[in-house]
Amino acid sequence: MKSPGFAGMAIVSRETLNLELNHLRADGFLDTEHLYVTTPGLHEDIHELERQLLDRINRAKEKANTVLVVYGGKFCYVNADQPTRTMQQLIAEQGAGVARIQATHCMDMIASDDDREWIAAEVAVGEKVCWMTPGWIKFRHQVFKGWAKGRANENFPRHSGGAVVLDGIGYLVTYMAEHPQDFLDYSDWMGTPIIPYPVTLDRIKMLLAEQAEKLHGNGVYE
């Protein structure tokens, strides 16, 4: 896919997707000099998530006329104190020069609902799957900060099809070779097999391009 051009645009993302975004920067698709990330695991602290996200957006605005936010929607921002406040509303408040990638969560940025259904049928014979990206491996201790083994046992084993890692950068091959015991310990802690599944980055490239083109069309991109 041809890049629509991201030079002069800033990207704000959660750090769990930083691996994929830096891969796209390295291959020339994401040609921006400005990438800002929030700390992994902030879904456990929604107020800190909003604080960091707005801080990164404001910092990005100092460097670029337009900002593309790589964050999911309803599954990435659930405000119990203000249930009607959504990620869409939060981004809209930042002005016309700020847009968000249209996906429900980070796994949806890598593989669509249909793709995930197909993958689950292939690797888990249709059993319930816990979806992950390589960032959930790299930043395990931040993503699951404060989780005891008991909490893991309450959540992961019900995914009888295992934890499928949608890997578009070949991260798991290297990780398993260099840290085999850590990989096994992670699977043991989850109480379910961790299954690497190679994918392309075509979907996230498409989603990034769609929003970049909209920002071009708004006449605020330079």
CSV table of C-alpha atoms in Angstrom, one decimal:
chain,number,residue,atom,x,y,z
A,1,MET,CA,0.0,0.0,0.0
A,2,LYS,CA,1.3,3.4,-0.9
A,3,SER,CA,1.7,5.8,2.0
A,4,PRO,CA,-0.5,8.9,1.8
A,5,GLY,CA,2.3,10.8,3.5
A,6,PHE,CA,2.6,11.5,7.3
A,7,ALA,CA,5.4,14.0,7.2
A,8,GLY,CA,4.4,17.0,9.2
A,9,MET,CA,1.8,15.0,11.1
A,10,ALA,CA,2.3,13.7,14.7
A,11,ILE,CA,1.2,10.3,16.0
A,12,VAL,CA,-0.1,9.7,19.5
A,13,SER,CA,-0.4,6.0,20.5
A,14,ARG,CA,-0.5,3.6,23.4
A,15,GLU,CA,3.0,2.1,23.9
A,16,THR,CA,1.7,-1.5,23.3
A,17,LEU,CA,1.5,-0.6,19.6
A,18,ASN,CA,4.8,1.1,19.5
A,19,LEU,CA,6.5,-2.0,18.0
A,20,GLU,CA,4.2,-2.0,15.0
A,21,LEU,CA,4.4,1.8,14.5
A,22,ASN,CA,8.2,1.8,14.6
A,23,HIS,CA,8.2,-1.0,12.1
A,24,LEU,CA,6.1,1.1,9.8
A,25,ARG,CA,8.5,4.0,10.3
A,26,ALA,CA,11.5,1.8,9.5
A,27,ASP,CA,10.0,0.6,6.2
A,28,GLY,CA,9.2,4.2,5.2
A,29,PHE,CA,5.4,3.9,5.3
A,30,LEU,CA,4.9,6.1,8.4
A,31,ASP,CA,7.2,9.0,7.5
A,32,THR,CA,6.7,11.1,10.6
A,33,GLU,CA,9.3,12.4,13.0
A,34,HIS,CA,6.9,12.9,15.8
A,35,LEU,CA,5.6,9.8,17.7
A,36,TYR,CA,4.3,10.1,21.3
A,37,VAL,CA,3.2,7.2,23.4
A,38,THR,CA,1.2,6.7,26.7
A,39,THR,CA,2.3,4.2,29.3
A,40,PRO,CA,1.1,0.6,28.9
A,41,GLY,CA,-1.7,-0.7,31.1
A,42,LEU,CA,-3.7,2.5,31.6
A,43,HIS,CA,-7.0,0.7,31.0
A,44,GLU,CA,-6.7,0.0,34.7
A,45,ASP,CA,-6.5,3.7,35.5
A,46,ILE,CA,-8.9,5.6,33.2
A,47,HIS,CA,-8.2,9.0,34.7
A,48,GLU,CA,-4.4,8.6,34.2
A,49,LEU,CA,-5.1,7.4,30.7
A,50,GLU,CA,-7.1,10.6,29.9
A,51,ARG,CA,-4.4,12.8,31.5
A,52,GLN,CA,-1.6,11.2,29.6
A,53,LEU,CA,-3.5,11.1,26.3
A,54,LEU,CA,-4.4,14.8,26.4
A,55,ASP,CA,-0.8,15.6,27.5
A,56,ARG,CA,0.6,13.7,24.5
A,57,ILE,CA,-1.9,15.3,22.1
A,58,ASN,CA,-1.0,18.8,23.4
A,59,ARG,CA,2.7,18.0,23.0
A,60,ALA,CA,2.1,16.7,19.5
A,61,LYS,CA,0.2,19.9,18.6
A,62,GLU,CA,3.4,21.9,19.4
A,63,LYS,CA,5.2,20.0,16.7
A,64,ALA,CA,2.6,19.5,14.0
A,65,ASN,CA,-0.6,21.0,12.5
A,66,THR,CA,-2.4,17.6,12.6
A,67,VAL,CA,-2.4,14.7,15.1
A,68,LEU,CA,-3.4,11.1,14.4
A,69,VAL,CA,-4.4,9.2,17.6
A,70,VAL,CA,-3.8,5.5,17.4
A,71,TYR,CA,-6.2,4.4,20.2
A,72,GLY,CA,-9.2,2.1,20.2
A,73,GLY,CA,-12.7,3.2,21.1
A,74,LYS,CA,-15.2,1.6,23.5
A,75,PHE,CA,-12.8,-1.1,24.7
A,76,CYS,CA,-9.9,1.3,25.4
A,77,TYR,CA,-11.8,4.0,27.3
A,78,VAL,CA,-14.5,3.1,29.8
A,79,ASN,CA,-15.1,6.0,32.2
A,80,ALA,CA,-17.2,4.6,35.1
A,81,ASP,CA,-17.5,8.1,36.6
A,82,GLN,CA,-18.9,9.5,33.4
A,83,PRO,CA,-20.4,6.5,31.5
A,84,THR,CA,-21.6,8.7,28.6
A,85,ARG,CA,-18.1,10.1,28.0
A,86,THR,CA,-16.5,8.2,25.1
A,87,MET,CA,-13.2,8.2,23.3
A,88,GLN,CA,-14.9,9.7,20.3
A,89,GLN,CA,-16.1,12.6,22.4
A,90,LEU,CA,-12.7,13.1,23.9
A,91,ILE,CA,-11.0,13.3,20.5
A,92,ALA,CA,-13.7,15.6,19.1
A,93,GLU,CA,-12.9,18.0,21.9
A,94,GLN,CA,-9.4,18.4,20.6
A,95,GLY,CA,-10.4,20.2,17.4
A,96,ALA,CA,-10.5,19.6,13.7
A,97,GLY,CA,-6.7,18.9,13.4
A,98,VAL,CA,-7.0,15.8,15.6
A,99,ALA,CA,-8.4,12.4,14.3
A,100,ARG,CA,-8.5,8.9,15.7
A,101,ILE,CA,-7.9,5.6,13.9
A,102,GLN,CA,-11.3,3.9,13.5
A,103,ALA,CA,-10.9,0.6,15.5
A,104,THR,CA,-12.4,-0.7,18.7
A,105,HIS,CA,-9.1,-1.8,20.3
A,106,CYS,CA,-5.5,-2.5,19.3
A,107,MET,CA,-6.2,-6.1,18.2
A,108,ASP,CA,-8.9,-4.7,15.8
A,109,MET,CA,-6.2,-2.5,14.3
A,110,ILE,CA,-4.2,-5.6,13.3
A,111,ALA,CA,-7.0,-8.0,12.3
A,112,SER,CA,-10.7,-7.2,11.6
A,113,ASP,CA,-13.6,-9.1,13.3
A,114,ASP,CA,-13.9,-11.3,10.3
A,115,ASP,CA,-10.2,-12.0,10.2
A,116,ARG,CA,-10.1,-12.9,13.9
A,117,GLU,CA,-13.1,-15.2,13.4
A,118,TRP,CA,-11.3,-17.0,10.6
A,119,ILE,CA,-8.1,-17.2,12.7
A,120,ALA,CA,-10.0,-18.6,15.7
A,121,ALA,CA,-11.6,-21.2,13.5
A,122,GLU,CA,-8.2,-22.2,12.2
A,123,VAL,CA,-6.1,-22.4,15.4
A,124,ALA,CA,-8.8,-22.9,18.1
A,125,VAL,CA,-11.5,-24.8,16.2
A,126,GLY,CA,-13.9,-21.9,17.1
A,127,GLU,CA,-13.2,-22.0,20.8
A,128,LYS,CA,-13.1,-18.7,22.7
A,129,VAL,CA,-9.8,-16.9,22.2
A,130,CYS,CA,-7.9,-14.2,24.2
A,131,TRP,CA,-6.4,-11.8,21.6
A,132,MET,CA,-3.1,-10.1,22.1
A,133,THR,CA,-0.5,-8.2,20.2
A,134,PRO,CA,3.3,-8.4,20.7
A,135,GLY,CA,3.1,-5.4,22.9
A,136,TRP,CA,1.2,-7.5,25.4
A,137,ILE,CA,4.2,-9.8,25.5
A,138,LYS,CA,6.9,-7.1,25.8
A,139,PHE,CA,5.0,-5.0,28.3
A,140,ARG,CA,3.4,-7.8,30.2
A,141,HIS,CA,4.2,-6.5,33.7
A,142,GLN,CA,2.8,-3.0,32.9
A,143,VAL,CA,-0.3,-4.3,31.1
A,144,PHE,CA,-1.1,-6.6,34.0
A,145,LYS,CA,0.3,-4.4,36.8
A,146,GLY,CA,-1.1,-5.5,40.1
A,147,TRP,CA,-2.6,-8.7,38.8
A,148,ALA,CA,-2.1,-11.7,41.1
A,149,LYS,CA,-2.2,-15.3,39.9
A,150,GLY,CA,-5.7,-15.6,41.3
A,151,ARG,CA,-7.0,-12.8,39.1
A,152,ALA,CA,-5.3,-14.3,36.0
A,153,ASN,CA,-6.9,-17.7,36.8
A,154,GLU,CA,-10.4,-16.0,36.9
A,155,ASN,CA,-9.9,-14.4,33.5
A,156,PHE,CA,-7.7,-16.3,31.1
A,157,PRO,CA,-8.5,-20.1,31.4
A,158,ARG,CA,-12.1,-19.5,30.2
A,159,HIS,CA,-10.5,-18.7,26.8
A,160,SER,CA,-10.3,-22.4,26.0
A,161,GLY,CA,-8.8,-21.6,22.6
A,162,GLY,CA,-5.7,-20.0,24.1
A,163,ALA,CA,-4.2,-16.6,23.8
A,164,VAL,CA,-3.5,-15.8,20.2
A,165,VAL,CA,-0.8,-13.2,19.5
A,166,LEU,CA,-1.4,-11.3,16.2
A,167,ASP,CA,2.2,-10.8,15.2
A,168,GLY,CA,2.8,-8.6,12.2
A,169,ILE,CA,6.5,-8.0,12.9
A,170,GLY,CA,8.0,-11.4,13.7
A,171,TYR,CA,8.5,-10.4,17.4
A,172,LEU,CA,7.5,-13.8,18.9
A,173,VAL,CA,10.0,-15.8,16.9
A,174,THR,CA,12.8,-13.8,18.4
A,175,TYR,CA,11.3,-13.6,21.8
A,176,MET,CA,10.7,-17.3,22.2
A,177,ALA,CA,14.3,-18.0,21.0
A,178,GLU,CA,15.9,-15.5,23.4
A,179,HIS,CA,13.5,-15.8,26.4
A,180,PRO,CA,12.0,-19.3,26.3
A,181,GLN,CA,11.5,-19.6,30.0
A,182,ASP,CA,9.9,-16.2,30.2
A,183,PHE,CA,7.5,-17.3,27.5
A,184,LEU,CA,6.6,-20.5,29.3
A,185,ASP,CA,6.2,-18.6,32.6
A,186,TYR,CA,3.8,-16.2,31.0
A,187,SER,CA,1.7,-19.0,29.6
A,188,ASP,CA,1.7,-20.7,32.9
A,189,TRP,CA,0.7,-17.5,34.7
A,190,MET,CA,-2.2,-17.0,32.3
A,191,GLY,CA,-3.2,-20.7,32.6
A,192,THR,CA,-3.7,-21.0,28.9
A,193,PRO,CA,-1.4,-21.6,25.9
A,194,ILE,CA,0.0,-18.6,24.1
A,195,ILE,CA,-0.2,-19.1,20.3
A,196,PRO,CA,1.8,-16.9,18.0
A,197,TYR,CA,0.0,-16.1,14.7
A,198,PRO,CA,1.8,-14.3,11.9
A,199,VAL,CA,-0.2,-11.6,10.1
A,200,THR,CA,0.6,-8.6,7.9
A,201,LEU,CA,0.3,-5.0,8.9
A,202,ASP,CA,-2.0,-4.2,5.9
A,203,ARG,CA,-5.0,-3.5,8.1
A,204,ILE,CA,-3.3,-0.9,10.4
A,205,LYS,CA,-1.7,0.7,7.3
A,206,MET,CA,-5.2,1.0,5.7
A,207,LEU,CA,-6.6,2.5,8.9
A,208,LEU,CA,-3.8,5.0,9.3
A,209,ALA,CA,-4.0,6.0,5.6
A,210,GLU,CA,-7.8,6.5,5.9
A,211,GLN,CA,-7.4,9.1,8.7
A,212,ALA,CA,-4.4,10.7,7.1
A,213,GLU,CA,-6.4,11.3,4.0
A,214,LYS,CA,-9.3,12.8,6.0
A,215,LEU,CA,-6.9,15.2,7.7
A,216,HIS,CA,-5.5,16.1,4.2
A,217,GLY,CA,-9.1,16.7,3.1
A,218,ASN,CA,-9.9,18.9,6.0
A,219,GLY,CA,-7.4,21.5,4.7
A,220,VAL,CA,-5.5,21.5,8.0
A,221,TYR,CA,-2.6,19.3,6.9
A,222,GLU,CA,0.6,20.9,5.7
